[in-house]
Tab-separated table of C-alpha atoms and ligand atoms in Angstrom:
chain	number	residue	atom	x	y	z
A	369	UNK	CA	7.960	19.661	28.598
A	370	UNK	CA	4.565	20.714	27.256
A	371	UNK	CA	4.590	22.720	23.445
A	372	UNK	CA	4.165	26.303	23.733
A	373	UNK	CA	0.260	26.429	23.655
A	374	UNK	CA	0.524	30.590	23.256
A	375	UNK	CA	1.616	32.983	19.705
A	376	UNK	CA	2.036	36.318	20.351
A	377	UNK	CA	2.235	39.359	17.093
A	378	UNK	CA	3.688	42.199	18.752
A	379	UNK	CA	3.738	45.343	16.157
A	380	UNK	CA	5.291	47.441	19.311
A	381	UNK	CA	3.542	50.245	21.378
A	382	UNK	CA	2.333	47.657	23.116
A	383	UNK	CA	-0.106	46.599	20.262
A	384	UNK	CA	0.009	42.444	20.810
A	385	UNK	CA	-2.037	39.787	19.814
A	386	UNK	CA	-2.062	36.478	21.656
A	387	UNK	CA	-3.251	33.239	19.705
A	388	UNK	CA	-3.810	29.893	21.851
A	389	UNK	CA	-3.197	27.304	19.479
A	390	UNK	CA	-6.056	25.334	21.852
A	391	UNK	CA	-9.107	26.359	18.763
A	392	UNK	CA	-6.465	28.922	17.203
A	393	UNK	CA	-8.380	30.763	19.622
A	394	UNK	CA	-7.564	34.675	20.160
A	395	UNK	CA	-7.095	35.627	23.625
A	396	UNK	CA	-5.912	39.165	23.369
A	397	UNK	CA	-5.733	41.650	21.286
A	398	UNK	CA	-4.365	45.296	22.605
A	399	UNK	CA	-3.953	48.442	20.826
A	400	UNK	CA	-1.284	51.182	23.061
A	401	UNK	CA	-1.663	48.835	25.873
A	402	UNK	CA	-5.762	48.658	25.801
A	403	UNK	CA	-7.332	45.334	26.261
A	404	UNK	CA	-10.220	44.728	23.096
A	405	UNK	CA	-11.285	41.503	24.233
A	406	UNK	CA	-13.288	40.151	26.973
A	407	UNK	CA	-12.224	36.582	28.383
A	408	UNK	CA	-14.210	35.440	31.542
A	409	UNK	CA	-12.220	35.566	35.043
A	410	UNK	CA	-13.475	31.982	34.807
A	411	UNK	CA	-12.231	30.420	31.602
A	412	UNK	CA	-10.853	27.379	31.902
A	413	UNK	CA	-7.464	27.037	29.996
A	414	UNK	CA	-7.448	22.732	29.978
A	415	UNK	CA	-6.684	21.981	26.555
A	416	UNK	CA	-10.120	20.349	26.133
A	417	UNK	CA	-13.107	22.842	26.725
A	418	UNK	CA	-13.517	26.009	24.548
A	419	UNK	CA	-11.886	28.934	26.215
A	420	UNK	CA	-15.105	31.456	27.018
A	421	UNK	CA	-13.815	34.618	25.521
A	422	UNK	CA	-11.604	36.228	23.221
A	423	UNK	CA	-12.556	34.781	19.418
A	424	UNK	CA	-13.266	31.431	19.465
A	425	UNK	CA	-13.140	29.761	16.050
A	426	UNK	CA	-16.499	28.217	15.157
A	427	UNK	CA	-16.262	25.258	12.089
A	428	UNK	CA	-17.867	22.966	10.999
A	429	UNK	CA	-21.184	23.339	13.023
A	430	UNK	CA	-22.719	26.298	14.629
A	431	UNK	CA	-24.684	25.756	17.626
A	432	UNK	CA	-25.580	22.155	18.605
A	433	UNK	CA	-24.495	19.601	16.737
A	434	UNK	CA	-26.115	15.705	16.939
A	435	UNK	CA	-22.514	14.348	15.253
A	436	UNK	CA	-20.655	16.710	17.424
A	437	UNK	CA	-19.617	19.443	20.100
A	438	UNK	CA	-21.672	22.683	20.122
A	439	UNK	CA	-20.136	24.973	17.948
A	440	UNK	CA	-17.910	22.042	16.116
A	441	UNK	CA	-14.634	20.913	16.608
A	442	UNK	CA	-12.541	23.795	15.799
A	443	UNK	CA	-12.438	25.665	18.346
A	444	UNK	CA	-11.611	22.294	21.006
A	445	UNK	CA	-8.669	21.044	18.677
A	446	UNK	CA	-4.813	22.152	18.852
A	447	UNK	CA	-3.657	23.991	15.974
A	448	UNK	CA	-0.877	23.741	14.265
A	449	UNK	CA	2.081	27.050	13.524
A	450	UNK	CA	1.973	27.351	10.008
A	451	UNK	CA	3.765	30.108	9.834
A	452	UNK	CA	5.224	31.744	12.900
A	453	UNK	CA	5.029	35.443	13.805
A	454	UNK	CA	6.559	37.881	10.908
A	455	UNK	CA	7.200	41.262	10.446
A	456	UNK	CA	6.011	42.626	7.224
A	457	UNK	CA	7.351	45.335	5.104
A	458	UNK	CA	4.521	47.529	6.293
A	459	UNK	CA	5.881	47.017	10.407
A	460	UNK	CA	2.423	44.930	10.644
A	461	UNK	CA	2.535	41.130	11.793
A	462	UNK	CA	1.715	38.478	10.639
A	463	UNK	CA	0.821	34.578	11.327
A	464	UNK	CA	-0.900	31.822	10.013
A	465	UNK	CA	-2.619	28.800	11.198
A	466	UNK	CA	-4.152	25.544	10.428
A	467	UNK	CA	-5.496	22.538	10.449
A	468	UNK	CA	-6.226	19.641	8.408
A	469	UNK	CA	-8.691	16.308	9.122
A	470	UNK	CA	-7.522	13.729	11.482
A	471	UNK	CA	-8.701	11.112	13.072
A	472	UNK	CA	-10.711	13.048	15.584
A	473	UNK	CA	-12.759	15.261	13.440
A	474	UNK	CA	-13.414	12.321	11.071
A	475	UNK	CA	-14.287	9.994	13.594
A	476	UNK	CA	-17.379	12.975	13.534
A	477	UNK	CA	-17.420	14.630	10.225
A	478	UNK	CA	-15.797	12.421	7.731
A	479	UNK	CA	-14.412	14.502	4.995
A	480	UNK	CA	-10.795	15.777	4.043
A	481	UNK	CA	-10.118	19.422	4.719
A	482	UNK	CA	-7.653	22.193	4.730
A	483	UNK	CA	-8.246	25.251	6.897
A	484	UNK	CA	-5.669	27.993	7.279
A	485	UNK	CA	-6.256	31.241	9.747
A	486	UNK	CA	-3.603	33.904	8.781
A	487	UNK	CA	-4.011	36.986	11.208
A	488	UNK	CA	-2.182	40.491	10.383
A	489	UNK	CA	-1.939	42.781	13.788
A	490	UNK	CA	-1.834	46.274	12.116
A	491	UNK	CA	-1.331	49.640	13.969
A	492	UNK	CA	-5.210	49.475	14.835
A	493	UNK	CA	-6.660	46.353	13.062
A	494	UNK	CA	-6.786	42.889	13.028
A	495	UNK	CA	-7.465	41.168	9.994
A	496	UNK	CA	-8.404	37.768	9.457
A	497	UNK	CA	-8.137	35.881	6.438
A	498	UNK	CA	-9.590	32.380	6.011
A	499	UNK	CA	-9.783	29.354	3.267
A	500	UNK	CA	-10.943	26.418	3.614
A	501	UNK	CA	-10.436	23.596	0.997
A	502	UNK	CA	-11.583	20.843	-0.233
A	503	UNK	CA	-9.020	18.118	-1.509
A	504	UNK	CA	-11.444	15.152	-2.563
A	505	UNK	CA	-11.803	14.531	-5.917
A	506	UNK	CA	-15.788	13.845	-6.007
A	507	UNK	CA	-17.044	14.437	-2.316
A	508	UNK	CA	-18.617	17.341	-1.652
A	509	UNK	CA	-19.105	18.730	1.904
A	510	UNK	CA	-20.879	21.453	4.012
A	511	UNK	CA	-20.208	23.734	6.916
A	512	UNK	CA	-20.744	26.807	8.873
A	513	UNK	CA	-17.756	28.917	10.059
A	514	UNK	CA	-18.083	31.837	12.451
A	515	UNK	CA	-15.722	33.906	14.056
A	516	UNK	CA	-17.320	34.018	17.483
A	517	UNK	CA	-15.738	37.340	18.981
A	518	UNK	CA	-16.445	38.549	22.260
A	519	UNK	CA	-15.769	42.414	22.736
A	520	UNK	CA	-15.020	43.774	25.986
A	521	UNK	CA	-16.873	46.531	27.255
A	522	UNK	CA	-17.461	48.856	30.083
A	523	UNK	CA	-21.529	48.629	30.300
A	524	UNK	CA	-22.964	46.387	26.927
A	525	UNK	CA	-26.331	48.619	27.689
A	526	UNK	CA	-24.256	51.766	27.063
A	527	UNK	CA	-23.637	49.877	23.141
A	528	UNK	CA	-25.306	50.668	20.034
A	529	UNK	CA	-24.939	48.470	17.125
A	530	UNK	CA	-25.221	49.527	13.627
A	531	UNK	CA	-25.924	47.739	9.915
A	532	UNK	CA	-28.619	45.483	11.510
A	533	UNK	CA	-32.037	47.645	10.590
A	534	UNK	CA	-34.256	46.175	7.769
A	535	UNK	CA	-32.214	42.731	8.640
A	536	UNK	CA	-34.222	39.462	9.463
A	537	UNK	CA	-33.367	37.913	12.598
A	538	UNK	CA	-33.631	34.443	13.646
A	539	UNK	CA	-34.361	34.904	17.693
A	540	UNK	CA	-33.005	32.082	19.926
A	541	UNK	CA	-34.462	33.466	23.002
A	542	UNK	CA	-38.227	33.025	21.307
A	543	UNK	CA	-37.748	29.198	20.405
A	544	UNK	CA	-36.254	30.582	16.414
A	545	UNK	CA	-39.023	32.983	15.623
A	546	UNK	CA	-38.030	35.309	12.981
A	547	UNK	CA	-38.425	38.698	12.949
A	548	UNK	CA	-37.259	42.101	11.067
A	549	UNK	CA	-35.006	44.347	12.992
A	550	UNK	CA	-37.101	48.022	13.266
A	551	UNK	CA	-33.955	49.583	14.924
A	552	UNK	CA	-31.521	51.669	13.563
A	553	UNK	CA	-29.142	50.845	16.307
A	554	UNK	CA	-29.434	47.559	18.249
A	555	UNK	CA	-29.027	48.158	22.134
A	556	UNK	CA	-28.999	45.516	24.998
A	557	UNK	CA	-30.897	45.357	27.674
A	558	UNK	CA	-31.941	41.812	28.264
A	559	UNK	CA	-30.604	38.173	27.258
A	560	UNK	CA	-29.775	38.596	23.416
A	561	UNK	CA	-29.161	35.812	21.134
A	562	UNK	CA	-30.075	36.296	17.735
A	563	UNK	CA	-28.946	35.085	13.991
A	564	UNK	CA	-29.024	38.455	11.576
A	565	UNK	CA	-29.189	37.475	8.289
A	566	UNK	CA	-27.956	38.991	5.087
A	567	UNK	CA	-26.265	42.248	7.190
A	568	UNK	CA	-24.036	44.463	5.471
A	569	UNK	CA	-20.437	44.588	5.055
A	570	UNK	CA	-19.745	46.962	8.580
A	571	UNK	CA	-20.546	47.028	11.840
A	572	UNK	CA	-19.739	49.603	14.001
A	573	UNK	CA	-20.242	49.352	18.325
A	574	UNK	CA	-20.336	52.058	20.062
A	575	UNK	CA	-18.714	52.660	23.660
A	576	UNK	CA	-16.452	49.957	23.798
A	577	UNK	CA	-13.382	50.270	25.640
A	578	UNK	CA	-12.366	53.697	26.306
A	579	UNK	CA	-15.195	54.976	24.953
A	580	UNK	CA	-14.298	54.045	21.718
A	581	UNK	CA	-15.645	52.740	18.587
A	582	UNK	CA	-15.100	49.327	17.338
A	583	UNK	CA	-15.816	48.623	13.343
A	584	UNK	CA	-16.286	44.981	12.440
A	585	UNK	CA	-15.770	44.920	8.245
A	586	UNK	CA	-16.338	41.263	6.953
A	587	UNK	CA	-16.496	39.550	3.663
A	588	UNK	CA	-18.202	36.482	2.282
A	589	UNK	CA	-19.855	36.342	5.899
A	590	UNK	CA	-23.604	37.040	5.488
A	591	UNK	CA	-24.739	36.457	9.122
A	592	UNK	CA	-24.152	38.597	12.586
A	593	UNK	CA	-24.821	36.873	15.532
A	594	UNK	CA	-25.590	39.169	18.232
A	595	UNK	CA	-25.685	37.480	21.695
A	596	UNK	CA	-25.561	38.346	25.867
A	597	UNK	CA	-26.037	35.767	27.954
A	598	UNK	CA	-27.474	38.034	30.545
A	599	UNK	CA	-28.393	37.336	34.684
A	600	UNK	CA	-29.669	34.063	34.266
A	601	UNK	CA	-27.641	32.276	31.570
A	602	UNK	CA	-24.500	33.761	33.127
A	603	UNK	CA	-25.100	31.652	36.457
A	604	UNK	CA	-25.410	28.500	34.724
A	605	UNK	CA	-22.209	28.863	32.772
A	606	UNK	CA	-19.112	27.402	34.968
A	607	UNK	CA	-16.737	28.717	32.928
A	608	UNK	CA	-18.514	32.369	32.681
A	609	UNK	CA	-18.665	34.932	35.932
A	610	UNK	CA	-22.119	35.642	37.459
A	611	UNK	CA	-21.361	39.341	37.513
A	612	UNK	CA	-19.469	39.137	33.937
A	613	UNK	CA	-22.264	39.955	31.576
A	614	UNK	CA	-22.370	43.479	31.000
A	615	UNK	CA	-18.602	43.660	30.493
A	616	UNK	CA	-18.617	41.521	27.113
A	617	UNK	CA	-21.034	41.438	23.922
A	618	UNK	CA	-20.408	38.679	21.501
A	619	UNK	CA	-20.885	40.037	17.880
A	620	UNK	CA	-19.794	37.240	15.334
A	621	UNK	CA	-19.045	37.208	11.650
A	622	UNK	CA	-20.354	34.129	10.373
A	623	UNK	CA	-21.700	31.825	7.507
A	624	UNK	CA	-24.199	29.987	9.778
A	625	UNK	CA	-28.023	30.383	8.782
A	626	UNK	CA	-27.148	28.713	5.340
A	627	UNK	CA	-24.403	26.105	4.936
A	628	UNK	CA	-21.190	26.860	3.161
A	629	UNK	CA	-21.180	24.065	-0.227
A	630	UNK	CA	-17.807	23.020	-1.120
A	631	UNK	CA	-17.282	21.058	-4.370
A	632	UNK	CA	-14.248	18.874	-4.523
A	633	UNK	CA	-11.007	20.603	-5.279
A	634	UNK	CA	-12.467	24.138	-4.683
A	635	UNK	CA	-12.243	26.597	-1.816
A	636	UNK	CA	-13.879	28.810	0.391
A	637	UNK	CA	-12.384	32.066	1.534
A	638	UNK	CA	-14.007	34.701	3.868
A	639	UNK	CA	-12.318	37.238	5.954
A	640	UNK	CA	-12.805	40.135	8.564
A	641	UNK	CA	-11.581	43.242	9.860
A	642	UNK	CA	-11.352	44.581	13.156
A	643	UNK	CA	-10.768	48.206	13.932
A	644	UNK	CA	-10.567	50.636	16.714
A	645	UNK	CA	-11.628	53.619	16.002
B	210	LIG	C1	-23.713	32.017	20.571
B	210	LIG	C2	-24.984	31.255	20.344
B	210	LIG	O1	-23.068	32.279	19.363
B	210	LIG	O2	-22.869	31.237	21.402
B	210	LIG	C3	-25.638	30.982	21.695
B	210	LIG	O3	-25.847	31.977	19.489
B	210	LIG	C4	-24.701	30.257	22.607
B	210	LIG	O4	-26.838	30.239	21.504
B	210	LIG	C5	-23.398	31.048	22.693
B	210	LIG	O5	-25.284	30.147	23.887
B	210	LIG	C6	-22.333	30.395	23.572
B	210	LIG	O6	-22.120	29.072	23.204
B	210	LIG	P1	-21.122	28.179	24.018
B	210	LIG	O7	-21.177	26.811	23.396
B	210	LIG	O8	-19.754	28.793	23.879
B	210	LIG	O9	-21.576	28.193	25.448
């Protein structure tokens, strides 16, 4: 019989979080019975590829890697239970989740490393706390980690984004040319794939699901990536529906436009919260 490949935090009221250990990846997260997250029609759910939605985790590489998968290994890689689903005194849940090298991910990135995931479900937040460490006693190694999160949304051009005017953008779609965001409020309207650098603590998306508000607080993340795949990019993604796009934008907490240095014996923690609002 195959492991259970699925976690679920349930604080009650229909407030869940589901967790497939395939990438730790989150596949659901509802407050009072309202889906947050946008995971294609299409995703495939084979144990091998990256599942396209929910919140992928992205370590030790963002974006193409010449040692590697895109993104890293982290998200393609079964995690293990550390700690299975608890309530805490406060009714919230909690979990935790890890992994540690093997031979896989040294066979492409050959360092020893300790990452552990713990996720809270509160009434309307998830929180995400992360550390990774480094147990040699005189390598040193470096990384990017990004929590890749795809929101779900009735019409992305309907969204505003906030906390990204006055930020420098690296933009994907124009080859890496960097520019400064003018904007007080990002909106979509075309294929969107951009690196913000140095953005502040909060994020807040407008007209999410509901109607709602979403606010994205992170720490010891410095970068937002802001992407839609849009008409064209959508139909040559298998795993992604052609008519998908404006029902997900991808805004991602991450430490990717500068590598993450990690001395031996010390750690790295960074951490995010999710909120509806
Ligand atoms: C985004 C990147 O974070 O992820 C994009 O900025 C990339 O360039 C997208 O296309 C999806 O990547 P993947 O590997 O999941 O198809």
């Amino acid at each position: 019989m195959a492991a259970t490949s699925v976690v679920v935090l349930d604080r009650g009221n229909n407030t869940t979080c589901t967790i497939n250990l395939h990438g730790a990846t989150v596949v659901s997260w509802r407050v009072n019975n309202q889906e947050q997250l946008f995971v294609s029609k299409q995703a495939v759910f084979d144990g091998k590829k990256a599942i396209r939605g929910g919140i992928p985790f992205i370590f030790p590489q963002f974006g193409p890697w010449t040692i590697g998968p895109q993104h890293g290994f982290a998200r393609i890689i079964r995690w293990h239970l550390e700690k299975a689903p608890e309530r805490l005194a406060s009714g919230d849940v909690e979990a935790v989740f890890s992994i540690l090298d093997t031979d896989f991910t040294r066979s492409m990135w050959n360092y020893p490393f300790r990452l552990t995931y713990r996720l809270i479900l509160r009434e309307k937040e998830l929180h995400f706390n992360i550390a990774v460490y480094n147990p040699s006693k005189d390598l040193t190694f470096s990384f990017n980690m990004l929590l890749h999160t795809y929101f779900k949304v009735p019409d992305v051009r309907r969204c505003q984004i906030t906390g990204l005017q006055g930020c420098t953008f690296i933009d994907k779609t124009r080859e890496g040319a960097v520019y400064q965001e003018v904007r007080d409020v990002v909106t979509i309207n075309e294929w969107t794939d951009r690196i913000y650098q140095n953005t502040p603590q909060e994020h807040i998306i407008t007209n999410v699901v509901s109607g709602r508000k979403m606010r994205i607080q992170k720490y010891n993340f410095p970068d937002t990536v802001v992407w839609n795949p849009w008409v064209d990019n959508a139909k040559d993604m298998s795993d992604f529906g052609d008519d998908e796009y404006p029902n997900m934008v991808c805004v991602e907490a991450g430490h990717v436009s500068s590598p993450v240095i990690l001395l031996p014996g010390t750690a790295f923690e960074a951490s995010q919260i999710l909120q509806v609002m």
